[in-house]
CSV table of N, CA, C and O in Angstrom, one decimal:
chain,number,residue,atom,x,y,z
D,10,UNK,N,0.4,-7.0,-11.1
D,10,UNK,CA,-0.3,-5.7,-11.3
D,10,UNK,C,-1.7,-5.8,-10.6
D,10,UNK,O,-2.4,-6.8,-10.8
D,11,UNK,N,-2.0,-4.8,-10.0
D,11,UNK,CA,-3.6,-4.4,-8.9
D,11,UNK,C,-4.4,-5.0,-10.2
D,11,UNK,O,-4.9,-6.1,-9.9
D,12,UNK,N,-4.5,-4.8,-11.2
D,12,UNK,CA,-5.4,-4.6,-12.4
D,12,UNK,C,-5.8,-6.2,-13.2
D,12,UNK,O,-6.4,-6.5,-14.2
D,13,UNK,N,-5.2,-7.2,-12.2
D,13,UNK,CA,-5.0,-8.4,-12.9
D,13,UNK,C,-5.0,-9.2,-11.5
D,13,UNK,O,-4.7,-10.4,-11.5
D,14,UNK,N,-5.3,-8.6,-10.3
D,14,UNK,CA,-5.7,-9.1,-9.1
D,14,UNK,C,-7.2,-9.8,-9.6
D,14,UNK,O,-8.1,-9.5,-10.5
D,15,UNK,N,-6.8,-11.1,-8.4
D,15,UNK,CA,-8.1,-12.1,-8.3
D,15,UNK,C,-8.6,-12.7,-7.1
D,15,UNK,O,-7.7,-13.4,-6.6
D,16,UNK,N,-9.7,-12.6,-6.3
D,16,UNK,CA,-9.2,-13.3,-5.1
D,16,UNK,C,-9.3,-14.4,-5.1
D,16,UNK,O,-10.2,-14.8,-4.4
D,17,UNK,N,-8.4,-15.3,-6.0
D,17,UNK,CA,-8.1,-16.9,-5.5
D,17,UNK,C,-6.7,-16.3,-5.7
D,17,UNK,O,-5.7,-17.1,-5.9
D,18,UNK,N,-6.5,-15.1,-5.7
D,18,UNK,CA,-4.6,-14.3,-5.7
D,18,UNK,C,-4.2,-14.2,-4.2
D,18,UNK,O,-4.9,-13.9,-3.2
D,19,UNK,N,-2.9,-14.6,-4.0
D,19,UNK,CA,-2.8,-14.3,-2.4
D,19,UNK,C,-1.3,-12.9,-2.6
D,19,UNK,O,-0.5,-12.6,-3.5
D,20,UNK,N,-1.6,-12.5,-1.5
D,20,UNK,CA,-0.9,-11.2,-1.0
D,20,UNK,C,-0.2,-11.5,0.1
D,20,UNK,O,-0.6,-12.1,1.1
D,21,UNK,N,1.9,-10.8,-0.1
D,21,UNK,CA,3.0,-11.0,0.4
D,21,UNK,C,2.8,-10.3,1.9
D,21,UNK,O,3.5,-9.3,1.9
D,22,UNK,N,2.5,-10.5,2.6
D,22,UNK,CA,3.0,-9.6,3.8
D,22,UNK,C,4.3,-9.8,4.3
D,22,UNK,O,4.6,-10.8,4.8
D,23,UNK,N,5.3,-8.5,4.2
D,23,UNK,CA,6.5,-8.7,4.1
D,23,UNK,C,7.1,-8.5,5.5
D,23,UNK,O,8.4,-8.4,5.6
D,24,UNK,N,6.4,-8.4,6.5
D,24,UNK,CA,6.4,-8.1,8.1
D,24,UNK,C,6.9,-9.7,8.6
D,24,UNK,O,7.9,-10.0,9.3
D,25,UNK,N,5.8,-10.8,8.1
D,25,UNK,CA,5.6,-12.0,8.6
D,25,UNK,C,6.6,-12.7,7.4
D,25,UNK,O,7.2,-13.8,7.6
D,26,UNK,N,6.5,-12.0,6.5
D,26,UNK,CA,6.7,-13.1,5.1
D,26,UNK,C,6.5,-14.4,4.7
D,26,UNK,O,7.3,-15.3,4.2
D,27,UNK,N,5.2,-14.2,4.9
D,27,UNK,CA,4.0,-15.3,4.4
D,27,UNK,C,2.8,-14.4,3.7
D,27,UNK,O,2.7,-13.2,3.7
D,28,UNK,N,2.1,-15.3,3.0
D,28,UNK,CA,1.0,-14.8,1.8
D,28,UNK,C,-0.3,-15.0,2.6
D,28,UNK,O,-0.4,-15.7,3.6
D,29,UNK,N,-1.0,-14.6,2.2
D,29,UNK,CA,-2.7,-14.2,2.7
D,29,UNK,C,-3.3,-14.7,1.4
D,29,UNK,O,-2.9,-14.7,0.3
D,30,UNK,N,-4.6,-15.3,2.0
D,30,UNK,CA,-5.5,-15.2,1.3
D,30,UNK,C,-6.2,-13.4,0.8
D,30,UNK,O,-5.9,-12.4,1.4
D,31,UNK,N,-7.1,-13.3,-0.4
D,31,UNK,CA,-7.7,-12.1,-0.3
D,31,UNK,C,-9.3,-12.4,-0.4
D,31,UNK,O,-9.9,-13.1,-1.2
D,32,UNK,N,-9.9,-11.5,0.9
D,32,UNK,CA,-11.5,-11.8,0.8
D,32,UNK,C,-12.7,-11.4,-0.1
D,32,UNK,O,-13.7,-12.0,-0.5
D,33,UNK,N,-12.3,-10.0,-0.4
D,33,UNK,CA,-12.5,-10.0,-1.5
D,33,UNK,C,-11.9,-8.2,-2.5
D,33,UNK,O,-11.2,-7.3,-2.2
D,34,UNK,N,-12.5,-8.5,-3.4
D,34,UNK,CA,-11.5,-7.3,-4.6
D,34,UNK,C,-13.1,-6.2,-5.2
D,34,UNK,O,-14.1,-6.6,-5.7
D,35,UNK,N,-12.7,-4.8,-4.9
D,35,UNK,CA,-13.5,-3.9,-5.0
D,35,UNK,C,-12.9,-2.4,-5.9
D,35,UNK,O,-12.1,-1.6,-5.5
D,36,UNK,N,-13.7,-2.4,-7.2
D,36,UNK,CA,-12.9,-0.7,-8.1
D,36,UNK,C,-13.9,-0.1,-7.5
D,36,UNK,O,-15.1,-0.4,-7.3
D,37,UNK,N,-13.1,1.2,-7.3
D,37,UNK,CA,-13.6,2.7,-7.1
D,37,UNK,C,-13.4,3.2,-8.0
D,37,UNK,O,-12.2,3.2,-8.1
D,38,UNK,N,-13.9,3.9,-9.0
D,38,UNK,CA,-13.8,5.2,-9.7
D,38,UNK,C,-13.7,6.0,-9.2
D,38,UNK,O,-14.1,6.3,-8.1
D,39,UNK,N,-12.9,6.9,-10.3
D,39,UNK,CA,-12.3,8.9,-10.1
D,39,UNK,C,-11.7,9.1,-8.9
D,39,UNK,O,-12.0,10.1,-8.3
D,40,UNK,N,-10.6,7.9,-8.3
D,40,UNK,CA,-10.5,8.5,-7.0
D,40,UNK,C,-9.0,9.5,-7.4
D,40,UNK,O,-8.2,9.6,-8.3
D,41,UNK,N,-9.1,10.1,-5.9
D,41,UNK,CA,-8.1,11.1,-6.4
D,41,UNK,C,-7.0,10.2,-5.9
D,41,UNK,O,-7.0,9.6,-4.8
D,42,UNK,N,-5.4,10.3,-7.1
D,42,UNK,CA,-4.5,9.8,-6.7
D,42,UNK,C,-3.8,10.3,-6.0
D,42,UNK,O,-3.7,11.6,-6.1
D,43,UNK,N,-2.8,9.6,-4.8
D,43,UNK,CA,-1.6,10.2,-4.6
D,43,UNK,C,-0.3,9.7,-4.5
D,43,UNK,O,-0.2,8.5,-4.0
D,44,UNK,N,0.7,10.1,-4.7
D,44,UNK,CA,2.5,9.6,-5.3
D,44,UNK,C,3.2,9.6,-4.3
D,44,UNK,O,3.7,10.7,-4.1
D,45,UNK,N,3.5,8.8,-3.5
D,45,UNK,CA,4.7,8.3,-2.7
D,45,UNK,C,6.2,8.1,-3.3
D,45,UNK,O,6.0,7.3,-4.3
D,46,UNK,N,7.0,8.2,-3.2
D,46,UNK,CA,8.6,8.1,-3.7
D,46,UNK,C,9.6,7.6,-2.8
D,46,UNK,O,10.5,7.5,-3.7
D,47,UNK,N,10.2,7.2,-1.8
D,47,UNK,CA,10.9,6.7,-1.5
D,47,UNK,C,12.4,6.8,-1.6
D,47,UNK,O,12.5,6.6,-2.9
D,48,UNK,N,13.5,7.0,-1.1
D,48,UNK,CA,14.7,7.6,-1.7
D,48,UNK,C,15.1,6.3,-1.9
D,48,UNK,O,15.9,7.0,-2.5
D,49,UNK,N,15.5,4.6,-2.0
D,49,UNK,CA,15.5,3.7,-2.3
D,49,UNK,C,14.6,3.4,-3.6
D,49,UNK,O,14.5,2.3,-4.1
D,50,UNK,N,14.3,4.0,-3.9
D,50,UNK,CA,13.1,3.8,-5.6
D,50,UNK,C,12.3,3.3,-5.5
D,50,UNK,O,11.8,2.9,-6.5
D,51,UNK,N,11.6,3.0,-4.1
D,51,UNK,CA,10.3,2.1,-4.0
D,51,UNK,C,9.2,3.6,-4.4
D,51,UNK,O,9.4,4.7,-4.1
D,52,UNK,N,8.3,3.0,-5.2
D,52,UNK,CA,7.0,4.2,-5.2
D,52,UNK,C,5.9,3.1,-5.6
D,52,UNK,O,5.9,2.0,-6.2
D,53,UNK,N,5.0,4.2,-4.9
D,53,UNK,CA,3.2,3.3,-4.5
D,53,UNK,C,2.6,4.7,-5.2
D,53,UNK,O,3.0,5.9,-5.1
D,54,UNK,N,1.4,4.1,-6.0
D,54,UNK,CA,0.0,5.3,-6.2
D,54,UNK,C,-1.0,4.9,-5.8
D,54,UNK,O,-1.5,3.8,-6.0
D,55,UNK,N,-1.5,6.0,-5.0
D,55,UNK,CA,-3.1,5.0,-4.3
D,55,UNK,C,-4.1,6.5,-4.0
D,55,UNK,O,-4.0,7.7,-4.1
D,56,UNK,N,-5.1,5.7,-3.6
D,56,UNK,CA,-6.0,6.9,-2.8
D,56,UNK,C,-5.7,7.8,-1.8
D,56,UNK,O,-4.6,7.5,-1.3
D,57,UNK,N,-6.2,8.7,-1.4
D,57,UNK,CA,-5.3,9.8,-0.5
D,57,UNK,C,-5.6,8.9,0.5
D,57,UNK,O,-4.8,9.1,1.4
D,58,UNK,N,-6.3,7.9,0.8
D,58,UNK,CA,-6.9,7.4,2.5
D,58,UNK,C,-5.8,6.3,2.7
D,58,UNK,O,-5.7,6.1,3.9
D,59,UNK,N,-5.3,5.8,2.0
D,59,UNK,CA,-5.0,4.4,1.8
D,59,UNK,C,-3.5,4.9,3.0
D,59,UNK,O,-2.9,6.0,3.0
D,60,UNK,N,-3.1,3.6,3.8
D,60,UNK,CA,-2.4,3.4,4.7
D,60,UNK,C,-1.0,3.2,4.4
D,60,UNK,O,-0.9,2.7,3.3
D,61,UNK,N,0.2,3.5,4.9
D,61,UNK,CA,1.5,2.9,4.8
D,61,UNK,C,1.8,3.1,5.9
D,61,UNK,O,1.4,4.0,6.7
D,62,UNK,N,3.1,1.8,6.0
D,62,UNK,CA,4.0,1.9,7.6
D,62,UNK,C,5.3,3.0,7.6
D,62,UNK,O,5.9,3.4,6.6
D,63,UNK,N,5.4,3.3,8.9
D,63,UNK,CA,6.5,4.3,9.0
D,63,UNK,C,7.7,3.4,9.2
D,63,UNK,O,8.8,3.7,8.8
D,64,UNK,N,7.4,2.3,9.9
D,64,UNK,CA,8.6,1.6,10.2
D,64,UNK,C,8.2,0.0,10.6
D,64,UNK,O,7.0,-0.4,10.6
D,65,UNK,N,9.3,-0.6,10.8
D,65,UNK,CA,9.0,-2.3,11.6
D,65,UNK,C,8.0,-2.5,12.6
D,65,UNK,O,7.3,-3.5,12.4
D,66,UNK,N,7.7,-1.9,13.5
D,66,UNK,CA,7.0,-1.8,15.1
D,66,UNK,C,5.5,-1.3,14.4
D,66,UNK,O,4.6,-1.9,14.8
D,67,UNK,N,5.3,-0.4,13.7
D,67,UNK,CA,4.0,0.4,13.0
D,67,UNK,C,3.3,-0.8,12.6
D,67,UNK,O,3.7,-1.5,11.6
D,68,UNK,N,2.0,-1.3,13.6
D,68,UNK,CA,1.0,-2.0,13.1
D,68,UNK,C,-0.1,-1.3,12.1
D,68,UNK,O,-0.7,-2.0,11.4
D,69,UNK,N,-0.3,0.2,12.2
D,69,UNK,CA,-1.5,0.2,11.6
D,69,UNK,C,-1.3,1.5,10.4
D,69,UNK,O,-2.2,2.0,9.7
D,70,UNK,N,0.1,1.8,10.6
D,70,UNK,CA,-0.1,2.7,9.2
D,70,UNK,C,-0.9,4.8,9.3
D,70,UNK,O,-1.8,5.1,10.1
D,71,UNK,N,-0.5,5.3,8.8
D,71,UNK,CA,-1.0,6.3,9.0
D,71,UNK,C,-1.3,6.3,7.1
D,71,UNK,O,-0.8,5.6,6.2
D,72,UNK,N,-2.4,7.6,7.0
D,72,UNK,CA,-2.3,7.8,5.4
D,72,UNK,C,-1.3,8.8,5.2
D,72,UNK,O,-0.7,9.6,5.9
D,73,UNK,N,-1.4,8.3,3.5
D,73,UNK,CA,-0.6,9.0,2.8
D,73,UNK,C,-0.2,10.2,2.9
D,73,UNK,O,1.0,10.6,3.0
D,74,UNK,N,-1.5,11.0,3.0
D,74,UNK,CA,-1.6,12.6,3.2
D,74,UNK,C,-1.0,12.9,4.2
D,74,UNK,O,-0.7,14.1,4.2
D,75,UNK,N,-0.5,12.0,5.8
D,75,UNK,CA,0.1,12.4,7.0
D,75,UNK,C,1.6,12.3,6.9
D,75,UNK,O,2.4,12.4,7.8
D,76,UNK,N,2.0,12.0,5.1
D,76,UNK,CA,3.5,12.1,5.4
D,76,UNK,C,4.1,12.8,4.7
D,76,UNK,O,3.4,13.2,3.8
D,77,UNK,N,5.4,13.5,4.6
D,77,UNK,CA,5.7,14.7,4.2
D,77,UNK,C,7.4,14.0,3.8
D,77,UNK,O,8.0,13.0,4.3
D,78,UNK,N,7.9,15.0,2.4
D,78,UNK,CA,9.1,14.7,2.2
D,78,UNK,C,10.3,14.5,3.8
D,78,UNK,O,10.4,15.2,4.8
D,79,UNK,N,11.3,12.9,3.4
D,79,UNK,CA,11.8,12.9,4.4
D,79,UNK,C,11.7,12.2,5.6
D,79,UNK,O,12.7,11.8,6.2
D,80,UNK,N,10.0,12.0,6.0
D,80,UNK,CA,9.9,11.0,6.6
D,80,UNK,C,9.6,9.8,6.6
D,80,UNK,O,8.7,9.4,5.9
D,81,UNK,N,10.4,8.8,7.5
D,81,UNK,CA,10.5,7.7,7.2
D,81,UNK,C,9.2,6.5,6.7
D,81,UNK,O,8.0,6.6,7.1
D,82,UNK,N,9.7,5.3,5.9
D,82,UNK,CA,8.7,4.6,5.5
D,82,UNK,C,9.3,3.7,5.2
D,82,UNK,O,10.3,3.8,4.5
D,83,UNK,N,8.6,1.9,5.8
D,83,UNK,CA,9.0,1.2,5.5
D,83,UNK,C,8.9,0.5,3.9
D,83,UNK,O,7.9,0.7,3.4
D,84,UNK,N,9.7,-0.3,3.2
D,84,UNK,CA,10.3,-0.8,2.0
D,84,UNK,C,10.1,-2.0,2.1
D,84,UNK,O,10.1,-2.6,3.2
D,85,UNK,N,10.0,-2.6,0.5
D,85,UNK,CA,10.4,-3.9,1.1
D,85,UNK,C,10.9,-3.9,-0.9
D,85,UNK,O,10.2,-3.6,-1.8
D,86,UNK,N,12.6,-4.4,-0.6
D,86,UNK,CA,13.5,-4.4,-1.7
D,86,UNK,C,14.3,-6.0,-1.4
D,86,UNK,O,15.5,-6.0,-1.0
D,87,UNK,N,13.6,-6.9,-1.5
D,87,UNK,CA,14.1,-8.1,-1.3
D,87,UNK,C,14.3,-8.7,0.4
D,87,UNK,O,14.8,-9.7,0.8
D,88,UNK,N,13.8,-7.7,1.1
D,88,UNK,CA,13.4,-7.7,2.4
D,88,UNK,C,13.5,-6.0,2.9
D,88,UNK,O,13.8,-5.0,2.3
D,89,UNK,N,13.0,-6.2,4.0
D,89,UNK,CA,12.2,-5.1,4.7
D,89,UNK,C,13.5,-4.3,4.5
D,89,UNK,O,14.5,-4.8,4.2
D,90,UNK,N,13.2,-3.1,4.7
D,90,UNK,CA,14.0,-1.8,4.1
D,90,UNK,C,13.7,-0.8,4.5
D,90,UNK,O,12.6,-0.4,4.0
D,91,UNK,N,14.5,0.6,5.9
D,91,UNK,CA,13.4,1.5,6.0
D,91,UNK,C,14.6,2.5,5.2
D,91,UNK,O,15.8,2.5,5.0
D,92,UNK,N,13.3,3.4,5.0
D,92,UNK,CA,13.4,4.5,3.8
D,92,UNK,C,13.6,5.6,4.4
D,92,UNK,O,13.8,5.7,5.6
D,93,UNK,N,13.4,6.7,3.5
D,93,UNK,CA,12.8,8.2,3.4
D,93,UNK,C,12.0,8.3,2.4
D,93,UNK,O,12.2,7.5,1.5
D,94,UNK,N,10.7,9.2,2.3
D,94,UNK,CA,10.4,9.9,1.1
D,94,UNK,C,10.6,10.6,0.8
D,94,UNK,O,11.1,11.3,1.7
D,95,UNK,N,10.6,11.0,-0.4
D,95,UNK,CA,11.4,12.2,-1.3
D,95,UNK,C,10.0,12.9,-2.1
D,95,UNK,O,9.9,14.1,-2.4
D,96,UNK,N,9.1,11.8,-2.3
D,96,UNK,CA,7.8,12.6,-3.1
D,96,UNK,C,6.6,12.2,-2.0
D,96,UNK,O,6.5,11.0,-1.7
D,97,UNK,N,5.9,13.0,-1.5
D,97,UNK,CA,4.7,12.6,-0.9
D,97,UNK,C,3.3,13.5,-1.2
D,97,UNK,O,3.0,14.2,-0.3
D,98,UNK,N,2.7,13.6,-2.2
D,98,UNK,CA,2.0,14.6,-2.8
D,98,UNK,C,0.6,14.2,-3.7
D,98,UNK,O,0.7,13.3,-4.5
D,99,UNK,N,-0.3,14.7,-3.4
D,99,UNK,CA,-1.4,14.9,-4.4
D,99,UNK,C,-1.3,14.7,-6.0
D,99,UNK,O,-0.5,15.6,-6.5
D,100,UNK,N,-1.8,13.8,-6.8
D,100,UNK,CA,-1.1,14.2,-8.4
D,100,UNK,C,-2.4,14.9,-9.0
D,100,UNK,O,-2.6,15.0,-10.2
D,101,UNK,N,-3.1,15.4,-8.2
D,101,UNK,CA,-4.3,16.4,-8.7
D,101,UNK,C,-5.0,15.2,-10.1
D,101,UNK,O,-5.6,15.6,-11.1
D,102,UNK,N,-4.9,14.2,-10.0
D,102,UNK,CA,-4.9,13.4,-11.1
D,102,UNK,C,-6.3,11.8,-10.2
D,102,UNK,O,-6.2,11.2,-9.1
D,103,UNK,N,-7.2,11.8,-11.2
D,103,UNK,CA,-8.2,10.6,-10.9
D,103,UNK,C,-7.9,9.5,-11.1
D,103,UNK,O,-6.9,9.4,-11.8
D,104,UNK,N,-8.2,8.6,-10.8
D,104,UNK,CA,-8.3,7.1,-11.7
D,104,UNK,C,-8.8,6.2,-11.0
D,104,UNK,O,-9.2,6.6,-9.9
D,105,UNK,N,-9.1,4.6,-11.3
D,105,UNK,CA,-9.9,4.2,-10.2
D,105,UNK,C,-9.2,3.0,-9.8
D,105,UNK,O,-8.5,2.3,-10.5
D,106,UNK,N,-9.4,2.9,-8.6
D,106,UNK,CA,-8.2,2.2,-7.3
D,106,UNK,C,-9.3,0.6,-6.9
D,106,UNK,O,-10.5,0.4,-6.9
D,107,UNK,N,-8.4,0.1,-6.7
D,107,UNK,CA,-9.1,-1.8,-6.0
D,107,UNK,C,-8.7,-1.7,-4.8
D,107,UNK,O,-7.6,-1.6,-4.5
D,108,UNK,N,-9.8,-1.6,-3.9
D,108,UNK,CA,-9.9,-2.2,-2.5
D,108,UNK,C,-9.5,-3.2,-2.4
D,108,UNK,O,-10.1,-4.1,-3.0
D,109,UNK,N,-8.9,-3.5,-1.7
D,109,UNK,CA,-8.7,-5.0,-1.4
D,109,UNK,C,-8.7,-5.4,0.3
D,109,UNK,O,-8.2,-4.8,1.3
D,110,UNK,N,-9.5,-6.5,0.2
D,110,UNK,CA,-10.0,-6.7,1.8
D,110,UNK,C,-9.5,-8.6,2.0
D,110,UNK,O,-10.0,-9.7,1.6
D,111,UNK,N,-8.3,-8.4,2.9
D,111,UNK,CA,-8.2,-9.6,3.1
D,111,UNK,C,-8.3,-10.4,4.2
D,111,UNK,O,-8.3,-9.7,5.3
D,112,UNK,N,-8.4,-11.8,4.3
D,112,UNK,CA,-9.0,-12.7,5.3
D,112,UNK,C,-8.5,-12.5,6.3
D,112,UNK,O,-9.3,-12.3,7.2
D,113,UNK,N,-7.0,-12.6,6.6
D,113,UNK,CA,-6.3,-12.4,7.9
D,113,UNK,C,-5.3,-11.5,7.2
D,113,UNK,O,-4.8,-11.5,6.1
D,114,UNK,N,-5.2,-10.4,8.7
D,114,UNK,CA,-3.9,-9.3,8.3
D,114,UNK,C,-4.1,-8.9,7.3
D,114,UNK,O,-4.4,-9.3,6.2
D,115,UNK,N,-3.6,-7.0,7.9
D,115,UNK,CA,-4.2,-5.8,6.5
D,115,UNK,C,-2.9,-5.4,6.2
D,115,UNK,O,-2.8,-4.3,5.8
D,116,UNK,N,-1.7,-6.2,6.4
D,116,UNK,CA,-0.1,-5.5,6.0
D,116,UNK,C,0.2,-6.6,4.4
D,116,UNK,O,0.2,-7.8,4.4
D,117,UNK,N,0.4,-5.5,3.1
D,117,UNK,CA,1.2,-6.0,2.2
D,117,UNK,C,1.8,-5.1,1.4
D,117,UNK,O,1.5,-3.9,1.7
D,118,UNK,N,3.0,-5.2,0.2
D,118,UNK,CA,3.5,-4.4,-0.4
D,118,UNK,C,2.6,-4.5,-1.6
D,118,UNK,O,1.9,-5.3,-2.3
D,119,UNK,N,3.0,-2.6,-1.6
D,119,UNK,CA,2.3,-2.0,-3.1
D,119,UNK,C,3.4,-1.1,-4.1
D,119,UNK,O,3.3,0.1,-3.9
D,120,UNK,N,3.9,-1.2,-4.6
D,120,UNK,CA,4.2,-0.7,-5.9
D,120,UNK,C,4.1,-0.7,-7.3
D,120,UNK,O,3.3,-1.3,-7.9
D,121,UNK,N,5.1,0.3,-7.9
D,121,UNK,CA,5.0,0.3,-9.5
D,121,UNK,C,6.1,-0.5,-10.4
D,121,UNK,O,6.3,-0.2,-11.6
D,122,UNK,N,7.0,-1.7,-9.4
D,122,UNK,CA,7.8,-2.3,-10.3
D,122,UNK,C,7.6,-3.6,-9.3
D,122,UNK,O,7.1,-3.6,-8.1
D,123,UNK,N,8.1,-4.6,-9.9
D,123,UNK,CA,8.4,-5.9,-9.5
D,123,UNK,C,9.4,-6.2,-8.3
D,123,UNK,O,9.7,-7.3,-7.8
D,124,UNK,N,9.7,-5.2,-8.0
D,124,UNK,CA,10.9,-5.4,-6.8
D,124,UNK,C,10.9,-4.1,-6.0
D,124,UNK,O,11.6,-4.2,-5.1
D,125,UNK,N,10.3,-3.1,-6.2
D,125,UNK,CA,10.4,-2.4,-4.9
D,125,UNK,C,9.2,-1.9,-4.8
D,125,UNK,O,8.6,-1.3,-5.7
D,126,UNK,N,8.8,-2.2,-3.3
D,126,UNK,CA,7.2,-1.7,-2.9
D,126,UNK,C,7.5,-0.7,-1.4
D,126,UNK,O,8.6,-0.4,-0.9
D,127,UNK,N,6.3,-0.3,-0.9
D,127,UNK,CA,6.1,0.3,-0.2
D,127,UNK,C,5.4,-0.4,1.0
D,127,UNK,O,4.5,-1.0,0.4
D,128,UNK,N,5.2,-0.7,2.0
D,128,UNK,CA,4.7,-1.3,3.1
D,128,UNK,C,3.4,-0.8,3.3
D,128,UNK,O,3.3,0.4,3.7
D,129,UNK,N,2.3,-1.6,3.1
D,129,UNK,CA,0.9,-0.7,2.8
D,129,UNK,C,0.1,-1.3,3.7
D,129,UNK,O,0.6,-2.4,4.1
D,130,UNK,N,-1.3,-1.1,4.4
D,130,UNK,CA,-2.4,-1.3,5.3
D,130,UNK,C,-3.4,-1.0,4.9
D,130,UNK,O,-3.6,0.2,4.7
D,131,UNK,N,-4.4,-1.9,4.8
D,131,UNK,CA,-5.9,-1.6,4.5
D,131,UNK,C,-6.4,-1.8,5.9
D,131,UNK,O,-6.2,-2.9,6.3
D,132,UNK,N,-6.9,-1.2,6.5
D,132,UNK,CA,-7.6,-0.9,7.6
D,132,UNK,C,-9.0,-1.5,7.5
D,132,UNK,O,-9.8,-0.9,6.8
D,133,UNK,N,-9.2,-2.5,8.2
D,133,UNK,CA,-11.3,-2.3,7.9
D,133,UNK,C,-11.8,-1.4,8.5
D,133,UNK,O,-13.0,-1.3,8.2
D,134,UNK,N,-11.4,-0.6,9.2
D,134,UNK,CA,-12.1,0.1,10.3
D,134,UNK,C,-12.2,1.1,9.8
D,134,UNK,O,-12.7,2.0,10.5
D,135,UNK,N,-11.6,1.7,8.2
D,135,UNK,CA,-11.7,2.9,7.8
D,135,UNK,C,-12.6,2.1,6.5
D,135,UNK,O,-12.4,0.9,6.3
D,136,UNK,N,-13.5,2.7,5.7
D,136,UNK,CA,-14.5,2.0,4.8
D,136,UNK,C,-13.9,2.7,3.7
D,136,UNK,O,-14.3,2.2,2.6
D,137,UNK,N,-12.8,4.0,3.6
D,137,UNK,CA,-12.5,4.5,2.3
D,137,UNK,C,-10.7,4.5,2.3
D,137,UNK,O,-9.9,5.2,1.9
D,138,UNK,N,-10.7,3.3,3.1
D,138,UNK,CA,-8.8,2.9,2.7
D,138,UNK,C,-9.6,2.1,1.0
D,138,UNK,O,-10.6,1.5,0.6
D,139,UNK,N,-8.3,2.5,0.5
D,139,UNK,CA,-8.0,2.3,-1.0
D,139,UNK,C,-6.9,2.0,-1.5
D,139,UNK,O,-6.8,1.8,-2.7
């Protein structure tokens, strides 16, 4: 769980499938959330800015808000997995999100269970990926 991240924690990148160090760990408050779904059952909640892959080849992710029921998104359910979304939406809902900035390579999975994530990107080049 984000909430029990540390950085002497390392992060799966499921592209390479090898772990990262993380450089370092930052809370934002009230950010606004938003709900990704996945027709495979992977689902992520994150900031509207925050990045995910469309597919295998997608180095850098587009946000959240650029994706719409249907299109595609990469998975990772015991290996890479591409999807559809079924929820891609605003939850009109706050809470506060951990930046995470790691040493090498901004590709890892984010979810809400132990086994299915979403293929996610922190960008440095954007200062409000979340």
């Amino acid at each position: 769980m984000v909430s029990f991240l540390r950085t002497d924690d390392l992060l799966f990148n499921p592209i390479t499938g090898t772990f990262h160090e993380i450089k370092s760990l930052e809370i934002f408050n009230s950010v606004e959330i938003f709900e990704m779904r996945a027709v495979n059952g992977a689902v992520c909640f994150s900031s509207c800015s925050h990045k995910v892959l469309s597919h295998r080849a997608d180095q850098s992710g587009s946000t959240v808000t650029q994706f719409t029921q249907a299109d595609p998104v990469l998975t990772w359910l015991g290996g890479l997995n591409d999807s559809n979304i079924t929820v891609a939406e605003n939850t009109n809902l706050s809470g506060d999100v951990l930046k995470i900035e790691m040493k090498d390579g901004h590709i890892y999975a984010a979810g809400d269970s132990a086994d299915k994530f979403i293929v996610a990107h922190n960008s440095k080049n954007n200062p409000v990926d979340l």
